[in-house]
mmCIF file of C-alpha atoms and ligand atoms in Angstrom:
data_model
loop_
_atom_site.group_PDB
_atom_site.id
_atom_site.type_symbol
_atom_site.label_atom_id
_atom_site.label_comp_id
_atom_site.label_asym_id
_atom_site.label_seq_id
_atom_site.Cartn_x
_atom_site.Cartn_y
_atom_site.Cartn_z
ATOM 1 C CA UNK A 1 106.591 103.251 89.107
ATOM 2 C CA UNK A 2 104.351 100.186 88.800
ATOM 3 C CA UNK A 3 102.169 98.945 91.620
ATOM 4 C CA UNK A 4 100.396 95.706 92.545
ATOM 5 C CA UNK A 5 96.984 97.226 93.107
ATOM 6 C CA UNK A 6 95.014 95.708 90.253
ATOM 7 C CA UNK A 7 92.325 93.884 92.225
ATOM 8 C CA UNK A 8 88.882 94.499 93.718
ATOM 9 C CA UNK A 9 88.468 95.490 97.330
ATOM 10 C CA UNK A 10 90.408 97.554 99.832
ATOM 11 C CA UNK A 11 94.139 98.092 99.502
ATOM 12 C CA UNK A 12 96.909 99.972 101.281
ATOM 13 C CA UNK A 13 100.232 101.403 100.201
ATOM 14 C CA UNK A 14 102.898 102.823 102.486
ATOM 15 C CA UNK A 15 106.031 104.637 101.311
ATOM 16 C CA UNK A 16 108.854 106.896 102.384
ATOM 17 C CA UNK A 17 110.239 109.818 100.367
ATOM 18 C CA UNK A 18 112.518 112.834 100.740
ATOM 19 C CA UNK A 19 111.020 116.304 100.552
ATOM 20 C CA UNK A 20 112.851 118.758 98.318
ATOM 21 C CA UNK A 21 115.083 121.102 100.349
ATOM 22 C CA UNK A 22 113.093 124.157 99.422
ATOM 23 C CA UNK A 23 109.746 122.772 100.643
ATOM 24 C CA UNK A 24 107.793 125.519 102.456
ATOM 25 C CA UNK A 25 104.843 125.575 104.853
ATOM 26 C CA UNK A 26 102.749 126.792 101.918
ATOM 27 C CA UNK A 27 103.792 123.739 99.889
ATOM 28 C CA UNK A 28 102.701 121.510 102.756
ATOM 29 C CA UNK A 29 99.344 123.293 102.982
ATOM 30 C CA UNK A 30 98.865 122.959 99.213
ATOM 31 C CA UNK A 31 99.718 119.258 99.326
ATOM 32 C CA UNK A 32 97.245 118.609 102.137
ATOM 33 C CA UNK A 33 94.447 120.608 100.508
ATOM 34 C CA UNK A 34 94.804 118.852 97.161
ATOM 35 C CA UNK A 35 95.204 115.494 98.888
ATOM 36 C CA UNK A 36 92.126 115.865 101.053
ATOM 37 C CA UNK A 37 89.920 117.011 98.152
ATOM 38 C CA UNK A 38 90.883 114.173 95.869
ATOM 39 C CA UNK A 39 90.977 111.554 98.588
ATOM 40 C CA UNK A 40 87.455 112.416 99.619
ATOM 41 C CA UNK A 41 86.285 112.176 96.015
ATOM 42 C CA UNK A 42 87.967 108.770 95.586
ATOM 43 C CA UNK A 43 87.162 107.363 99.021
ATOM 44 C CA UNK A 44 90.826 107.263 99.955
ATOM 45 C CA UNK A 45 91.930 107.756 103.574
ATOM 46 C CA UNK A 46 95.282 107.664 105.321
ATOM 47 C CA UNK A 47 97.984 109.609 107.053
ATOM 48 C CA UNK A 48 101.074 111.598 106.202
ATOM 49 C CA UNK A 49 103.945 112.053 108.648
ATOM 50 C CA UNK A 50 106.748 114.557 108.012
ATOM 51 C CA UNK A 51 109.971 114.414 109.974
ATOM 52 C CA UNK A 52 113.585 115.449 109.316
ATOM 53 C CA UNK A 53 112.806 116.152 105.667
ATOM 54 C CA UNK A 54 111.229 112.747 105.140
ATOM 55 C CA UNK A 55 107.623 111.924 104.280
ATOM 56 C CA UNK A 56 106.018 108.688 105.471
ATOM 57 C CA UNK A 57 102.558 108.105 104.047
ATOM 58 C CA UNK A 58 99.919 105.413 104.388
ATOM 59 C CA UNK A 59 97.104 105.490 101.827
ATOM 60 C CA UNK A 60 94.145 103.103 101.847
ATOM 61 C CA UNK A 61 90.890 102.686 99.935
ATOM 62 C CA UNK A 62 89.539 100.886 96.864
ATOM 63 C CA UNK A 63 92.621 99.317 95.234
ATOM 64 C CA UNK A 64 92.310 101.168 91.936
ATOM 65 C CA UNK A 65 91.805 104.514 93.690
ATOM 66 C CA UNK A 66 94.910 103.895 95.810
ATOM 67 C CA UNK A 67 96.848 103.130 92.618
ATOM 68 C CA UNK A 68 95.549 106.278 90.952
ATOM 69 C CA UNK A 69 96.437 108.513 93.899
ATOM 70 C CA UNK A 70 99.838 106.876 94.265
ATOM 71 C CA UNK A 71 100.600 107.580 90.600
ATOM 72 C CA UNK A 72 99.965 111.300 91.193
ATOM 73 C CA UNK A 73 102.057 111.287 94.345
ATOM 74 C CA UNK A 74 104.895 109.452 92.610
ATOM 75 C CA UNK A 75 104.952 112.087 89.845
ATOM 76 C CA UNK A 76 105.001 115.002 92.306
ATOM 77 C CA UNK A 77 108.244 117.060 92.064
ATOM 78 C CA UNK A 78 107.973 118.234 95.678
ATOM 79 C CA UNK A 79 109.610 115.014 96.842
ATOM 80 C CA UNK A 80 112.021 112.370 95.506
ATOM 81 C CA UNK A 81 113.676 109.040 96.375
ATOM 82 C CA UNK A 82 110.283 107.479 96.859
ATOM 83 C CA UNK A 83 110.502 103.954 98.311
ATOM 84 C CA UNK A 84 107.417 101.772 98.612
ATOM 85 C CA UNK A 85 107.635 100.022 102.000
ATOM 86 C CA UNK A 86 104.545 97.884 101.538
ATOM 87 C CA UNK A 87 101.328 97.465 99.568
ATOM 88 C CA UNK A 88 98.533 94.936 99.223
ATOM 89 C CA UNK A 89 94.989 94.002 100.204
ATOM 90 C CA UNK A 90 93.536 95.340 103.436
ATOM 91 C CA UNK A 91 90.744 93.887 105.618
ATOM 92 C CA UNK A 92 89.636 97.118 107.232
ATOM 93 C CA UNK A 93 90.640 100.768 107.072
ATOM 94 C CA UNK A 94 92.957 102.046 109.790
ATOM 95 C CA UNK A 95 92.269 105.742 109.166
ATOM 96 C CA UNK A 96 88.534 105.549 108.572
ATOM 97 C CA UNK A 97 87.903 109.127 109.673
ATOM 98 C CA UNK A 98 90.843 110.795 107.938
ATOM 99 C CA UNK A 99 90.901 112.004 104.351
ATOM 100 C CA UNK A 100 94.599 112.493 105.148
ATOM 101 C CA UNK A 101 95.779 112.791 108.731
ATOM 102 C CA UNK A 102 98.883 114.960 109.046
ATOM 103 C CA UNK A 103 101.528 114.763 111.747
ATOM 104 C CA UNK A 104 105.025 116.075 112.293
ATOM 105 C CA UNK A 105 107.514 115.522 115.071
ATOM 106 C CA UNK A 106 105.485 117.653 117.462
ATOM 107 C CA UNK A 107 102.901 114.865 117.395
ATOM 108 C CA UNK A 108 105.437 112.103 117.704
ATOM 109 C CA UNK A 109 108.866 111.178 116.444
ATOM 110 C CA UNK A 110 109.417 108.116 114.313
ATOM 111 C CA UNK A 111 113.140 108.326 115.015
ATOM 112 C CA UNK A 112 112.506 108.254 118.789
ATOM 113 C CA UNK A 113 110.012 105.429 118.284
ATOM 114 C CA UNK A 114 112.658 103.344 116.540
ATOM 115 C CA UNK A 115 115.307 104.255 119.104
ATOM 116 C CA UNK A 116 113.016 103.000 121.870
ATOM 117 C CA UNK A 117 111.749 99.890 120.129
ATOM 118 C CA UNK A 118 113.139 96.471 119.413
ATOM 119 C CA UNK A 119 112.554 96.929 115.700
ATOM 120 C CA UNK A 120 115.739 96.546 113.681
ATOM 121 C CA UNK A 121 115.892 99.373 111.164
ATOM 122 C CA UNK A 122 118.244 97.397 108.948
ATOM 123 C CA UNK A 123 115.671 94.704 108.207
ATOM 124 C CA UNK A 124 113.448 96.056 105.467
ATOM 125 C CA UNK A 125 110.386 94.102 106.595
ATOM 126 C CA UNK A 126 110.761 95.125 110.223
ATOM 127 C CA UNK A 127 111.377 98.687 109.166
ATOM 128 C CA UNK A 128 108.097 98.845 107.224
ATOM 129 C CA UNK A 129 106.261 97.218 110.116
ATOM 130 C CA UNK A 130 107.787 99.736 112.516
ATOM 131 C CA UNK A 131 106.702 102.675 110.354
ATOM 132 C CA UNK A 132 103.138 101.352 110.183
ATOM 133 C CA UNK A 133 103.031 100.662 113.933
ATOM 134 C CA UNK A 134 104.224 104.206 114.601
ATOM 135 C CA UNK A 135 101.731 105.834 112.199
ATOM 136 C CA UNK A 136 98.881 103.878 113.735
ATOM 137 C CA UNK A 137 99.999 104.563 117.318
ATOM 138 C CA UNK A 138 100.180 108.352 116.987
ATOM 139 C CA UNK A 139 96.790 108.529 115.267
ATOM 140 C CA UNK A 140 94.825 107.622 118.396
HETATM 141 C C1 FMN B 1 104.145 113.845 100.228
HETATM 142 C C2 FMN B 1 102.945 114.039 99.348
HETATM 143 C C3 FMN B 1 101.752 113.405 99.685
HETATM 144 C C4 FMN B 1 100.621 113.559 98.874
HETATM 145 N N1 FMN B 1 99.469 112.902 99.195
HETATM 146 C C5 FMN B 1 98.409 112.975 98.361
HETATM 147 C C6 FMN B 1 97.218 112.236 98.616
HETATM 148 O O1 FMN B 1 97.081 111.533 99.612
HETATM 149 N N2 FMN B 1 96.190 112.361 97.734
HETATM 150 C C7 FMN B 1 96.273 113.152 96.616
HETATM 151 O O2 FMN B 1 95.322 113.216 95.858
HETATM 152 N N3 FMN B 1 97.375 113.869 96.372
HETATM 153 C C8 FMN B 1 98.447 113.807 97.203
HETATM 154 N N4 FMN B 1 99.565 114.542 96.946
HETATM 155 C C9 FMN B 1 99.494 115.567 95.888
HETATM 156 C C10 FMN B 1 99.625 114.969 94.523
HETATM 157 O O3 FMN B 1 100.971 114.633 94.322
HETATM 158 C C11 FMN B 1 99.190 116.009 93.479
HETATM 159 O O4 FMN B 1 99.959 117.148 93.599
HETATM 160 C C12 FMN B 1 97.774 116.413 93.647
HETATM 161 O O5 FMN B 1 96.952 115.283 93.723
HETATM 162 C C13 FMN B 1 97.356 117.299 92.485
HETATM 163 O O6 FMN B 1 96.064 117.752 92.760
HETATM 164 P P1 FMN B 1 95.349 118.764 91.766
HETATM 165 O O7 FMN B 1 95.317 118.094 90.440
HETATM 166 O O8 FMN B 1 94.003 118.966 92.380
HETATM 167 O O9 FMN B 1 96.179 120.024 91.801
HETATM 168 C C14 FMN B 1 100.698 114.391 97.721
HETATM 169 C C15 FMN B 1 101.903 115.008 97.409
HETATM 170 C C16 FMN B 1 103.021 114.853 98.201
HETATM 171 C C17 FMN B 1 104.306 115.531 97.843
#
């Protein structure tokens, strides 16, 4: 998958994907360990939310590093149907202190968030905005 992250400065990318059915707790641990090691090395931060078999991830950092990490993620066979919800330049990091924050529905439910919000899930732009608002809200 191509990306639009060929510029200097900070960038973000947010996507949704489907975990493979057989994904285990060990897989999740492995993903987070590898993610946190590489993200630290590349100055990438962000968050990963897992709910109802879906991953929602925000990655941020130097644009080329975000592109590099995204390429690895995109090639990872532990998930599929990856849809980029948004990407572009970023003024300031939102997950400054997180090499990769992890949450699942015990921390907060995106589905409940949508059910209780005015955001229309059918509008692609609003949907992406809703995902980002949710990820940011549960991180505090
Ligand atoms: C949902 C998901 C999120 C991931 N997030 C990251 C990430 O933020 N940073 C990263 O380096 N790898 C991430 N990975 C893992 C990469 O796809 C890849 O497996 C890993 O970078 C390989 O690391 P290694 O070469 O050290 O084994 C993620 C994988 C999945 C399935």
